Structures are given as structure tokens and as C-alpha cells.
Coordinates of C-alpha atoms in Angstrom, one line a residue:
X1 CA -37.6 85.3 106.2
X2 CA -37.2 85.2 110.0
X3 CA -38.6 82.5 112.3
X4 CA -37.7 80.8 115.5
X5 CA -35.0 78.8 113.8
X6 CA -33.8 81.0 110.9
X7 CA -33.0 84.5 110.1
X8 CA -30.6 86.8 112.0
X9 CA -29.1 85.6 115.3
X10 CA -26.8 87.9 117.2
X11 CA -23.3 86.6 117.8
X12 CA -23.0 86.0 121.6
X13 CA -20.7 87.9 123.9
X14 CA -17.4 86.1 124.7
X15 CA -14.7 86.7 127.3
X16 CA -11.0 86.6 126.8
X17 CA -8.3 86.4 129.5
X18 CA -9.5 88.9 132.1
X19 CA -6.0 89.8 133.2
X20 CA -4.1 89.9 129.9
X21 CA -6.8 92.1 128.3
X22 CA -7.1 94.5 131.3
X23 CA -4.5 97.1 130.3
X24 CA -5.5 99.4 133.3
X25 CA -4.9 96.7 135.8
X26 CA -1.5 95.7 134.3
X27 CA -0.4 99.3 134.3
X28 CA -1.3 99.9 137.9
X29 CA 0.5 96.8 139.0
X30 CA 3.6 97.6 137.0
X31 CA 3.5 101.1 138.6
X32 CA 3.7 99.9 142.2
X33 CA 5.4 96.5 142.0
X34 CA 9.1 95.9 141.5
X35 CA 9.8 94.0 138.3
X36 CA 10.9 90.9 140.2
X37 CA 7.6 90.8 142.1
X38 CA 5.5 91.4 139.0
X39 CA 7.4 88.6 137.1
X40 CA 6.8 86.4 140.1
X41 CA 3.0 86.7 140.2
X42 CA 2.3 87.4 136.5
X43 CA 1.8 83.8 135.5
X44 CA -0.6 83.1 138.3
X45 CA -2.7 86.2 137.4
X46 CA -2.7 85.1 133.7
X47 CA -3.9 81.6 134.7
X48 CA -6.5 83.0 137.0
X49 CA -7.6 85.5 134.3
X50 CA -8.7 82.5 132.2
X51 CA -10.1 80.5 135.1
X52 CA -12.6 83.2 136.3
X53 CA -14.5 83.1 132.9
X54 CA -14.2 79.3 132.3
X55 CA -17.4 77.3 131.8
X56 CA -17.2 75.8 135.3
X57 CA -17.1 79.1 137.0
X58 CA -19.8 80.7 134.8
X59 CA -22.1 77.8 135.4
X60 CA -21.6 78.2 139.2
X61 CA -22.6 81.8 138.9
X62 CA -25.8 80.8 137.0
X63 CA -26.6 78.2 139.7
X64 CA -26.1 80.6 142.5
X65 CA -28.2 83.3 140.9
X66 CA -31.1 81.1 139.9
X67 CA -31.1 79.1 143.2
X68 CA -31.0 81.6 146.0
X69 CA -30.6 80.5 149.6
X70 CA -33.6 78.8 151.3
X71 CA -34.4 78.6 155.0
X72 CA -36.3 75.7 156.6
X73 CA -37.1 76.8 160.1
X74 CA -39.0 73.7 161.3
X75 CA -38.9 70.0 160.6
X76 CA -42.0 67.8 159.9
X77 CA -42.6 67.4 163.6
X78 CA -42.4 71.1 164.5
X79 CA -38.9 71.1 165.9
X80 CA -36.9 74.3 165.3
X81 CA -34.0 73.5 163.0
X82 CA -33.2 76.7 161.1
X83 CA -31.5 74.9 158.2
X84 CA -30.0 77.0 155.5
X85 CA -29.9 75.3 152.1
X86 CA -27.3 76.6 149.7
X87 CA -26.7 75.5 146.1
X88 CA -23.5 73.8 144.8
X89 CA -22.5 76.9 142.8
X90 CA -22.2 79.0 145.9
X91 CA -20.4 76.3 147.8
X92 CA -17.9 75.9 145.0
X93 CA -16.9 79.5 145.3
X94 CA -15.6 78.8 148.8
X95 CA -13.4 76.0 147.5
X96 CA -12.0 78.4 144.8
X97 CA -11.4 81.1 147.4
X98 CA -9.3 78.8 149.6
X99 CA -7.3 77.1 146.9
X100 CA -6.5 80.4 145.2
X101 CA -5.4 82.0 148.5
X102 CA -7.7 84.9 148.1
X103 CA -7.3 85.7 151.8
X104 CA -4.1 83.8 152.6
X105 CA -1.9 85.8 150.1
X106 CA -2.4 89.0 152.1
X107 CA -1.2 87.3 155.3
X108 CA 1.5 85.0 154.1
X109 CA 3.2 88.2 152.9
X110 CA 5.6 86.5 150.6
X111 CA 5.7 89.7 148.6
X112 CA 6.1 91.8 151.8
X113 CA 4.4 95.2 151.5
X114 CA 3.3 94.3 147.9
X115 CA 1.3 91.2 149.0
X116 CA -1.9 93.1 149.3
X117 CA -1.6 94.3 145.7
X118 CA -1.2 90.6 144.6
X119 CA -4.1 89.5 146.8
X120 CA -6.5 92.3 145.7
X121 CA -5.6 91.8 142.0
X122 CA -6.8 88.3 142.3
X123 CA -9.9 89.4 144.2
X124 CA -10.6 92.0 141.5
X125 CA -10.4 89.3 138.8
X126 CA -12.7 87.0 140.8
X127 CA -15.3 89.4 142.0
X128 CA -17.6 89.6 138.9
X129 CA -17.5 85.8 138.6
X130 CA -17.9 85.0 142.3
X131 CA -21.7 85.2 142.6
X132 CA -21.0 87.8 145.3
X133 CA -18.8 85.4 147.3
X134 CA -16.4 88.3 147.6
X135 CA -18.8 89.8 150.2
X136 CA -18.1 87.1 152.8
X137 CA -14.4 87.3 151.7
X138 CA -14.4 91.0 152.5
X139 CA -15.6 90.3 156.0
X140 CA -13.2 87.3 156.3
X141 CA -10.3 89.5 155.3
X142 CA -11.3 92.1 157.9
X143 CA -11.8 89.5 160.6
X144 CA -8.4 88.0 159.8
X145 CA -6.7 91.3 160.2
X146 CA -8.5 92.1 163.4
X147 CA -7.6 88.7 164.8
X148 CA -4.0 89.3 163.8
X149 CA -3.9 92.6 165.6
X150 CA -6.2 92.2 168.6
X151 CA -6.9 88.5 169.0
X152 CA -5.8 86.4 171.9
X153 CA -3.3 83.6 171.3
X154 CA -6.2 81.1 171.5
X155 CA -8.1 83.1 168.8
X156 CA -5.1 83.3 166.6
X157 CA -4.5 79.5 166.8
X158 CA -8.1 78.8 165.9
X159 CA -9.9 81.6 164.1
X160 CA -7.0 83.3 162.4
X161 CA -5.6 79.9 161.3
X162 CA -8.9 78.9 159.7
X163 CA -9.5 82.4 158.1
X164 CA -6.2 82.3 156.3
X165 CA -6.1 78.7 155.3
X166 CA -5.7 77.5 151.7
X167 CA -7.2 74.1 152.5
X168 CA -10.9 74.1 151.6
X169 CA -11.6 71.7 154.4
X170 CA -10.0 74.1 156.9
X171 CA -11.0 77.5 155.4
X172 CA -13.5 79.6 157.3
X173 CA -15.4 82.7 156.4
X174 CA -16.6 85.3 158.9
X175 CA -19.8 87.3 159.3
X176 CA -20.0 90.8 160.6
X177 CA -23.1 91.5 162.7
X178 CA -23.4 95.2 163.5
X179 CA -26.7 96.4 162.1
X180 CA -29.8 96.4 164.4
X181 CA -33.3 97.7 164.1
X182 CA -32.7 101.0 165.9
X183 CA -29.8 102.0 163.6
X184 CA -27.4 100.9 161.0
X185 CA -24.4 103.2 161.0
X186 CA -25.4 104.6 164.5
X187 CA -24.1 101.6 166.4
X188 CA -24.6 103.5 169.7
X189 CA -28.2 102.4 169.6
X190 CA -27.2 98.7 169.8
X191 CA -29.6 96.7 171.9
X192 CA -27.7 93.4 172.0
X193 CA -26.4 92.6 175.5
X194 CA -23.5 90.5 176.7
X195 CA -23.4 88.9 180.2
X196 CA -20.1 87.7 181.6
X197 CA -19.5 84.0 182.4
X198 CA -15.8 83.6 183.0
X199 CA -12.5 85.0 181.7
X200 CA -13.4 86.4 178.3
X201 CA -16.4 84.2 177.7
X202 CA -19.9 85.8 177.6
X203 CA -23.5 84.9 176.7
X204 CA -25.1 87.2 174.0
X205 CA -28.7 88.1 173.8
X206 CA -30.2 90.4 171.2
X207 CA -31.4 90.8 167.6
X208 CA -29.3 91.5 164.5
X209 CA -31.3 92.9 161.7
X210 CA -28.9 92.4 158.8
X211 CA -26.3 89.7 158.7
X212 CA -24.6 88.9 155.4
X213 CA -22.8 85.6 154.9
X214 CA -25.1 83.8 157.3
X215 CA -23.5 80.5 156.2
X216 CA -20.1 81.5 157.7
X217 CA -18.4 79.5 160.5
X218 CA -17.8 82.5 162.7
X219 CA -18.7 86.1 163.2
X220 CA -17.7 89.4 164.9
X221 CA -20.4 91.4 166.6
X222 CA -21.0 94.3 168.9
X223 CA -22.8 94.0 172.2
X224 CA -23.4 96.0 175.4
X225 CA -21.7 95.0 178.6
X226 CA -22.6 95.9 182.3
X227 CA -20.9 98.3 184.7
X228 CA -19.8 97.6 188.3
X229 CA -23.4 98.2 189.5
X230 CA -24.8 95.5 187.1
X231 CA -26.4 98.0 184.7
X232 CA -25.9 98.0 181.0
X233 CA -23.7 100.9 179.8
X234 CA -25.6 103.1 177.3
X235 CA -24.1 104.6 174.1
X236 CA -21.1 103.7 172.1
X237 CA -18.8 103.6 175.2
X238 CA -20.8 100.6 176.5
X239 CA -20.1 98.5 173.4
X240 CA -17.5 95.7 173.2
X241 CA -16.4 93.5 170.4
X242 CA -17.1 89.7 170.5
X243 CA -16.0 86.7 168.5
X244 CA -18.4 83.8 168.2
X245 CA -18.8 80.6 166.2
X246 CA -22.1 79.9 164.6
X247 CA -22.2 76.2 165.6
X248 CA -21.7 74.4 168.9
X249 CA -20.2 71.4 167.2
X250 CA -18.3 73.1 164.3
X251 CA -15.4 70.6 164.5
X252 CA -17.6 67.5 164.1
X253 CA -17.4 66.9 160.3
X254 CA -20.1 64.4 159.8
X255 CA -22.6 65.6 162.3
X256 CA -25.6 67.8 161.7
X257 CA -24.6 71.3 162.8
X258 CA -26.2 72.7 166.0
X259 CA -26.5 76.5 166.1
X260 CA -24.8 78.3 168.9
X261 CA -27.7 80.1 170.6
X262 CA -28.9 81.5 167.2
X263 CA -32.3 81.5 165.6
X264 CA -32.6 82.5 162.0
X265 CA -35.7 84.7 161.9
X266 CA -35.9 85.1 158.2
X267 CA -33.9 85.6 155.0
X268 CA -33.8 89.1 153.6
X269 CA -35.6 89.9 150.3
X270 CA -33.0 92.3 148.7
X271 CA -32.8 94.4 145.6
X272 CA -29.6 92.6 144.5
X273 CA -27.0 90.1 145.9
X274 CA -29.7 87.4 145.6
X275 CA -27.2 84.5 145.8
X276 CA -25.8 85.8 149.1
X277 CA -27.5 84.5 152.3
X278 CA -28.5 87.5 154.4
X279 CA -30.7 87.1 157.4
X280 CA -32.3 88.5 160.5
X281 CA -30.9 86.7 163.6
X282 CA -32.2 86.4 167.1
X283 CA -29.4 85.7 169.6
X284 CA -30.4 83.9 172.8
X285 CA -27.6 82.5 174.8
X286 CA -25.0 82.6 172.1
X287 CA -21.5 81.9 173.6
X288 CA -18.9 84.4 172.4
X289 CA -15.5 85.7 173.5
X290 CA -14.6 89.4 174.0
X291 CA -11.9 90.7 171.6
X292 CA -9.7 93.4 173.0
X293 CA -10.7 95.5 176.0
X294 CA -14.2 96.1 177.3
X295 CA -15.9 99.2 176.1
X296 CA -13.5 99.5 173.1
X297 CA -15.8 97.7 170.6
X298 CA -16.3 100.7 168.2
X299 CA -12.5 101.4 168.1
X300 CA -11.7 97.7 167.7
X301 CA -14.1 97.2 164.8
X302 CA -12.4 100.1 162.8
X303 CA -9.6 97.7 161.9
X304 CA -12.2 95.6 160.1
X305 CA -13.9 98.5 158.5
X306 CA -10.7 99.7 156.8
X307 CA -10.5 96.4 155.1
X308 CA -14.1 95.9 154.1
X309 CA -14.4 99.5 152.8
X310 CA -11.4 98.8 150.5
X311 CA -13.1 95.6 149.4
X312 CA -16.2 97.6 148.6
X313 CA -14.3 100.0 146.3
X314 CA -12.6 97.0 144.7
X315 CA -15.9 95.2 144.0
X316 CA -17.4 98.3 142.4
X317 CA -14.4 98.8 140.2
X318 CA -14.2 95.2 139.1
X319 CA -17.9 95.1 138.3
X320 CA -17.5 98.2 136.2
X321 CA -14.6 96.5 134.4
X322 CA -16.8 93.5 133.6
X323 CA -19.6 95.7 132.3
X324 CA -17.2 97.5 130.0
X325 CA -15.9 94.2 128.7
X326 CA -19.4 93.2 127.8
X327 CA -20.2 96.6 126.2
X328 CA -17.0 96.6 124.2
X329 CA -17.3 93.0 123.0
X330 CA -20.9 93.7 121.9
X331 CA -19.8 96.8 120.0
X332 CA -17.4 94.6 117.9
X333 CA -20.2 92.2 117.0
X334 CA -23.4 94.3 116.6
X335 CA -24.1 96.0 113.4
X336 CA -26.4 99.1 113.1
X337 CA -27.1 101.5 110.2
X338 CA -24.7 99.7 107.9
X339 CA -21.6 99.2 110.1
X340 CA -20.4 97.8 113.4
X341 CA -21.4 100.0 116.3
X342 CA -17.7 100.3 117.3
X343 CA -17.3 102.3 114.1
X344 CA -19.9 104.9 115.1
X345 CA -17.9 107.8 116.5
X346 CA -20.6 108.8 119.1
X347 CA -20.7 105.3 120.5
X348 CA -16.9 105.2 120.7
X349 CA -16.8 108.6 122.5
X350 CA -19.3 107.4 125.1
X351 CA -17.5 104.2 125.8
X352 CA -14.2 106.0 126.0
X353 CA -15.7 108.4 128.6
X354 CA -16.8 105.5 130.7
X355 CA -13.3 103.9 130.4
X356 CA -11.7 107.1 131.7
X357 CA -14.0 107.1 134.8
X358 CA -13.1 103.5 135.4
X359 CA -9.4 104.2 135.0
X360 CA -9.6 107.0 137.5
X361 CA -11.4 104.8 140.1
X362 CA -9.1 101.8 139.4
X363 CA -6.0 103.9 140.1
X364 CA -7.5 105.4 143.2
X365 CA -8.5 102.0 144.6
X366 CA -5.1 100.4 144.0
X367 CA -3.2 103.4 145.4
X368 CA -5.2 102.9 148.7
X369 CA -4.5 99.1 148.5
X370 CA -0.8 99.8 148.3
X371 CA -1.0 102.1 151.3
X372 CA -2.8 99.2 153.2
X373 CA 0.2 96.9 152.4
X374 CA 2.7 99.5 153.4
X375 CA 0.9 100.3 156.7
X376 CA 0.9 96.6 157.7
X377 CA 4.5 95.8 156.8
X378 CA 6.5 99.0 156.8
X379 CA 4.2 100.7 159.3
X380 CA 5.2 104.2 158.1
X381 CA 3.2 107.2 159.5
X382 CA 2.7 108.4 155.9
X383 CA 0.9 105.1 154.8
X384 CA -1.1 104.9 158.0
X385 CA -2.3 108.5 157.8
X386 CA -3.2 108.3 154.0
X387 CA -5.0 105.0 154.6
X388 CA -7.1 106.5 157.3
X389 CA -7.9 109.6 155.4
X390 CA -8.6 108.1 151.9
X391 CA -10.3 104.8 152.7
X392 CA -13.7 106.4 153.3
X393 CA -13.2 108.6 150.3
X394 CA -12.3 105.8 147.8
X395 CA -15.1 103.6 149.1
X396 CA -17.8 106.3 148.6
X397 CA -16.4 108.0 145.5
X398 CA -15.9 104.9 143.4
X399 CA -19.3 103.5 144.5
X400 CA -21.1 106.7 143.3
X401 CA -19.3 107.1 140.0
X402 CA -19.2 103.5 138.9
X403 CA -22.9 102.9 139.2
X404 CA -23.5 105.4 136.4
X405 CA -20.8 103.8 134.2
X406 CA -22.4 100.4 134.6
X407 CA -25.8 101.9 133.7
X408 CA -24.2 103.5 130.6
X409 CA -22.8 100.1 129.6
X410 CA -26.3 98.6 129.8
X411 CA -27.6 101.4 127.6
X412 CA -24.7 100.8 125.1
X413 CA -26.2 97.4 124.3
X414 CA -29.7 98.8 123.8
X415 CA -32.5 96.4 124.6
X416 CA -30.0 93.5 124.7
X417 CA -28.4 95.1 127.8
X418 CA -31.7 95.1 129.7
X419 CA -32.1 91.3 129.3
X420 CA -30.9 89.3 132.3
X421 CA -28.8 86.8 130.3
X422 CA -26.4 89.6 129.2
X423 CA -25.3 90.0 132.8
X424 CA -25.1 93.7 133.2
X425 CA -28.4 93.8 135.1
X426 CA -27.0 91.6 137.8
X427 CA -23.8 93.7 138.0
X428 CA -25.9 96.9 138.4
X429 CA -28.1 95.4 141.1
X430 CA -25.2 93.9 143.0
X431 CA -23.2 97.1 142.8
X432 CA -26.0 99.4 144.2
X433 CA -25.4 98.0 147.7
X434 CA -21.9 99.3 147.8
X435 CA -23.2 102.9 148.1
X436 CA -24.8 101.8 151.4
X437 CA -22.8 98.9 152.9
X438 CA -20.0 100.0 155.2
X439 CA -21.3 103.6 155.3
X440 CA -23.5 105.8 153.0
X441 CA -22.0 108.9 151.4
X442 CA -23.2 111.1 154.2
X443 CA -21.7 108.9 156.9
X444 CA -18.3 108.6 155.1
X445 CA -18.3 112.3 154.4
X446 CA -18.6 112.9 158.1
X447 CA -16.0 110.3 158.7
X448 CA -13.5 112.3 156.6
X449 CA -14.3 115.4 158.8
X450 CA -13.7 113.3 161.9
X451 CA -10.3 112.2 160.7
X452 CA -9.3 115.8 159.9
X453 CA -10.6 117.2 163.2
X454 CA -9.2 114.3 165.2
X455 CA -6.0 114.0 167.2
X456 CA -4.0 113.1 164.1
X457 CA -5.9 115.3 161.7
X458 CA -3.2 117.8 161.0
X459 CA -0.6 115.0 160.5
X460 CA -3.0 113.2 158.0
X461 CA -3.5 116.4 156.1
X462 CA 0.2 117.2 156.0
X463 CA 1.0 113.7 154.6
X464 CA -1.7 114.2 151.9
X465 CA -0.1 117.6 151.0
X466 CA 3.3 115.9 150.7
X467 CA 1.9 113.2 148.5
X468 CA 0.2 115.7 146.1
X469 CA 3.1 118.2 146.0
X470 CA 5.6 115.4 145.4
X471 CA 3.8 114.6 142.1
X472 CA 2.7 118.0 140.8
X473 CA 6.2 119.5 141.4
X474 CA 7.9 117.0 139.2
X475 CA 9.3 118.4 136.0
X476 CA 8.1 117.2 132.5
X477 CA 10.0 114.1 131.5
X478 CA 13.0 114.9 129.3
X479 CA 11.8 112.7 126.4
X480 CA 8.2 113.8 126.6
X481 CA 6.5 114.5 123.3
X482 CA 3.7 116.5 124.9
X483 CA 3.7 120.2 124.1
X484 CA 5.5 122.1 126.8
X485 CA 2.8 124.9 127.0
X486 CA 0.1 122.3 127.5
X487 CA 2.1 120.5 130.2
X488 CA 2.6 123.7 132.2
X489 CA -1.1 124.7 131.8
X490 CA -2.4 121.5 133.2
X491 CA 0.2 121.4 135.9
X492 CA -1.0 124.9 137.0
X493 CA -4.6 123.7 137.0
X494 CA -3.7 120.8 139.3
X495 CA -1.9 123.2 141.7
X496 CA -4.9 125.6 141.7
X497 CA -7.2 122.8 142.6
X498 CA -4.9 121.6 145.4
X499 CA -4.6 125.1 146.8
X500 CA -8.3 125.6 146.7
X501 CA -8.7 122.7 149.1
X502 CA -5.7 123.8 151.1
X503 CA -6.9 127.3 151.6
X504 CA -10.4 126.1 152.5
X505 CA -9.0 123.9 155.3
X506 CA -6.6 126.5 156.5
X507 CA -9.5 128.9 156.9
X508 CA -12.1 126.6 158.4
X509 CA -10.2 123.8 160.0
X510 CA -6.6 124.4 161.0
X511 CA -7.1 127.7 162.8
X512 CA -5.1 129.5 165.5
X513 CA -5.5 128.3 169.1
X514 CA -7.0 131.7 170.2
X515 CA -10.1 131.1 168.0
X516 CA -13.3 131.7 170.0
X517 CA -15.6 128.8 170.9
X518 CA -18.5 130.2 168.8
X519 CA -16.2 130.6 165.8
X520 CA -15.0 127.0 166.1
X521 CA -18.6 125.8 166.3
X522 CA -19.5 127.9 163.2
X523 CA -16.5 126.4 161.3
X524 CA -17.4 122.9 162.3
X525 CA -20.9 123.4 161.0
X526 CA -19.5 124.6 157.7
X527 CA -17.3 121.6 157.5
X528 CA -20.2 119.3 158.2
X529 CA -22.4 120.9 155.6
X530 CA -19.6 120.6 153.1
X531 CA -18.6 117.0 154.1
X532 CA -20.0 115.4 150.9
X533 CA -18.4 118.1 148.8
X534 CA -15.1 117.7 150.6
X535 CA -15.2 113.9 150.0
X536 CA -15.9 114.4 146.3
X537 CA -13.2 117.1 146.0
X538 CA -10.7 114.7 147.6
X539 CA -11.8 111.9 145.2
X540 CA -11.5 114.0 142.1
X541 CA -8.2 115.6 143.1
X542 CA -6.6 112.3 144.2
X543 CA -7.6 110.5 141.1
X544 CA -6.4 113.4 138.9
X545 CA -3.0 113.4 140.7
X546 CA -2.6 109.6 140.2
X547 CA -3.5 109.8 136.5
X548 CA -1.0 112.7 136.1
X549 CA 1.6 110.5 137.8
X550 CA 0.9 107.8 135.3
X551 CA 1.6 110.2 132.5
X552 CA 4.9 111.3 134.2
X553 CA 5.9 107.7 134.6
X554 CA 4.8 106.4 131.2
X555 CA 8.3 105.8 129.8
X556 CA 9.4 103.9 132.9
X557 CA 6.2 101.8 133.2
X558 CA 5.8 100.9 129.5
X559 CA 9.3 101.0 128.0
X560 CA 8.2 98.8 125.1
X561 CA 5.4 101.2 124.0
X562 CA 6.2 104.7 122.8
X563 CA 2.5 105.6 122.4
X564 CA 1.7 105.1 126.1
X565 CA 2.6 108.7 127.0
X566 CA 0.0 110.1 124.6
X567 CA -2.6 107.6 125.9
X568 CA -1.9 108.4 129.6
X569 CA -1.9 112.1 128.9
X570 CA -5.2 111.7 127.0
X571 CA -6.8 109.8 129.9
X572 CA -5.7 112.5 132.4
X573 CA -6.9 115.3 130.1
X574 CA -10.3 113.7 129.6
X575 CA -10.7 113.2 133.3
X576 CA -9.7 116.7 134.1
X577 CA -12.1 118.3 131.6
X578 CA -15.0 115.9 132.0
X579 CA -16.6 117.5 135.1
X580 CA -17.7 114.1 136.3
X581 CA -17.2 113.6 140.0
X582 CA -16.6 117.4 140.5
X583 CA -17.6 119.3 143.6
X584 CA -17.5 123.0 144.5
X585 CA -16.7 123.8 148.1
X586 CA -19.2 126.3 149.6
X587 CA -17.4 128.8 151.8
X588 CA -19.9 131.7 151.5
X589 CA -21.8 130.6 154.6
X590 CA -19.6 132.4 157.0
X591 CA -21.7 135.6 157.1
X592 CA -25.0 133.7 157.1
X593 CA -26.9 131.9 159.7
X594 CA -26.4 128.2 159.5
X595 CA -29.8 127.6 161.0
X596 CA -31.3 129.7 158.3
X597 CA -29.5 127.8 155.6
X598 CA -30.7 124.5 157.1
X599 CA -34.3 125.8 157.4
X600 CA -34.3 126.8 153.7
X601 CA -32.9 123.4 152.7
X602 CA -35.6 121.7 154.7
X603 CA -38.3 123.7 152.9
X604 CA -36.8 122.7 149.6

């Protein structure tokens, strides 16, 4: 007989070490890291793998989720105070971030070009247990890199020092204020104005519609400057980048902080990321310093976007991993129709399909992270070009694919998955923002086209071709146990997919110089209309190539496991045949009117 205190009670979900149990992460790190570097960082990753699911961290996540930020705009006597109240769980995440070096590792560069892999591996472990604190960390990372590259000596001694500190008392986070009411991705509509005071110091006046991490110590923002005639310059060319601190008396530890010409209009009521303070801000006399040259704001901020877009992909992949952990753990404890649900073949097949999508996205993300590290330390043209081309792809591709995986994990738990305490609902809500933040799929698809049609477009494409061909032209390993005929068949399929993309670009993009102006315009229209498809084609092809490389390197990566080759080959095969993330390039528009096609689509 069942009652509130007796009868069946489901065994709760438990978490093991999040690094030791993550075979996909360990494999990707072993693939890119020299053995000496892997051995050097392994113990820290194991320790952190336990820490991110310890009772203290999990309690902080609960506190942050159940006690969202609160804004008090006026005191009892009507004075404007704009006080932001944050719970202790959220504040503790900042302490963890500093002590664990979640930003610092990438800039200390003790592991040289592999430092980013180490840093992002820790961020990956932390993200699902951070109560979304990895959002301000993403902007902090981007701000640190921008300050390192473009900041003045004064900015480096102050802002860069604090952003990369491992001392919780000295560590700063940074906001990123770009979005305004007239447009999000279209920053050319920015209304915020900057008036010069002296040297690089300006006063800022305007309104920022969406500012995440409103509790940060500093921010980077775009504002419009004036020309020689005293008029504000319109469009993107009139925008400059500014660094400002949120408080006038930031260094006075025991004093009530006074906002630096900022009024918090209201906190945003969002679909997810409830623990993250996001606000509308009115800027009226905010003091800020220009970063880089006047009128180069959009170009300057791209340094930050490269970092934050990679963080977005990482956050999506790590959230997917946590959802899979929950679903798999539940399958080993829940019984249905006479046996554990892990023993039902259909359930196993579905979870395996989700794991394959996760592995594809994981490998793609960490490949781009490695290119980030190489571009910063080795500064090779290959790494710089691949980073520029693939960053918008990996951000958008992983965001779209992983959302469905998380949803499948929720369904795999049945009704239990829909209950908040299980945790998948929070992951799903928090992940949804990643399809939008730092560029929607349409925006990033067009960004890929801008890269390919830009000054270095052909160089970027050539480096991508070299990367692909280097892998698909490798012979089958001598000791491979995979049937030779099957190897050759799949190798030919990969080559066919690559040459489909290559032929498409050679026809519509990399044309002869004597091409007519009208023909160039027609081809650019075709590229734009195909931009989403091109992005997804890049995503599927790149992830396939990387999984194929895993199979080719199985023996070298996992010398102690003779079965890894079969598993790696199986993961590749499933991803190749799944059809998930596929896209067909449409090149039949050449003889049609583009205007007609658009008109028909509009009617649809």
C-alpha cells in the first residue's frame, strides 16, 4: 500500500566525478595535448571534477536559482540608489572562478598554446554547476583578451590585471553593453553618444537595452563619437569602443558603491538564466576611456566576439553533457515493464544517438579552442584563418543541435524529467539563449559569407581545404581491424561531401576576375540565400572529419584499449548516417529570378 511515507520511492540521481566519467572530454584532451601537458593538468581536472558536483556547489546553484537578483531603485526617502541585491550562492561562484583560475589559466599560458584547452576544460566542467556564472566569465575572458591586444598600458595595469587575477578580492568580471532598442546585431543603429573630455576620456550618454552581468566591476560598450564639425557620425563607422567602470569609488572596499553615471532602469524578465542579473541601463554622464582608435569600435569588438562565441558553444556542449549524465544515471535506476530502462533496446538506441551528437559537437568545439590557443601563441596564419571561419559555425551549429539533445534527455526520464528538481528543465531554458546571444543563426550564417568574400576569404578557404584533405587522404592504420572495403567506402563519401562544397564555392564565390558585375551580384545573392545551409554544411562536414580523425588516431590516443577503434568508428558511422545536422546546398537558382524566389518565400 502506498502513502506519503511508504510504498515505492525512486532512487535519486547521483553524480560521479565529472572529469573521470567523461570519456569524450578525456579523449579530446589526449588528442591535442602532449602527454607531458596532459599528465601535468590531469590531477587538477580530476579534483575539479569532484568539486563541481559537491554539496556546497550544488547548494549554491539552488540558492542562485531560487533567489534571483533584486533591484531596489529608491530608498525610504525617495533617493535614487539603484541597489542590486544578489544571493550568496551567486557571489560564491565568483570566488570559485578566481581561485580555480578559470580566466587566469588562459593568460598565464604556462602550457603555451595548450593553455586554452586546459582553461576551457575547467570551464566546461564548471558551466552546468555555475548557476550561469560562466556568462560573465565569457565576457570577462573576451575583455581580458581585448585589453591584452588593444588596451593602453594604464588599462593593462588596472583592468587586465584584475580580470586575470586568481585572488577573489582582486578579481573583476566584465560586462558587454552592445544591444540597444533600435537593434541587437545591427549595432550600426546605436544611439549612445560619447563626448570627448580630454586625452582618451569621454562622457557617455545613452540607453543599453540588454546588459548581462550587471554586477560586474567594468564593462566594454559601443558609443558614437563626433566629427570635426561637432556632429555625431552615423552608421557603424561612427562607433568607437569604450572601457568604463561601473562605480566611481570601486577601490574603496568598505564604502557603499556609487554608480558611475549609470541608472538601472529595470531587471529583465527572461525565459531562462534567472540567476544572472540582466538589466536595462540608462547612461547619463558615465566616464569611460576609448579603447583603440576612434571609429574602429566594431572591428575592435570582434576580438571579444571570437572569445564569447566559443564560450557559447562550450556552454551548450557542457549543458548537453550534464543532461546526458542525468538521463543515463536515471536509466540505471528506473525500472519499467519488468526491467531497468537501460536494458530496453529502444531506450539505449535513443540515448546512444544523443551521445553521438554530443561527441560531434564536443570535438568540433575543442578543435576551435585549440585553434584559439595556437592563434594567440604560435600566431600561424592557418590557426588564425580557421578560427575566423569556424567560430561562427561552431557557435551556431552546436547551439541548434544540442537543444534537441537536451530535450530528448528530458523525455528519456518521462514525467520525472519535466519536474524542476531533476535539473534538465533549467539546462534547457538556460541553453536556449545560446541560439540568440552573440548572433542568431541567420546573423552567423551571413558572417561566414562575409569571411569568405572578405579580403582573406580565399586564404581562409584554402586553409580549410588543407585541414580537410590532410585527414581524408590519410591511409587506413596498419593495425586497423575495420574492414578495408568499408574504410574505402566511407573515405570516398567524405571526399564527395568535401568536393560538393568545394565545387559550390568555386562556381559561386571564387570566380574569375572578368566576371560581370551583374553576375557577381547574382552569385552573392545565391550565397546569402544559402548562408544557413552553408553554415550547417560546414558544421556537419567539419565534425565528421574530426570524428574520422579520432578513428584514425585511436591506437595512438588509447594505447591501453584495443576496443577504442571500433567505438570511434561506430561514432563516426552513426554521425555520418544519422542525417542530423545535414544541409543540402541549393544551386539551382542560377536560372531563376532571385526576386521571384524571395516573393514566393514571402507568400509561404
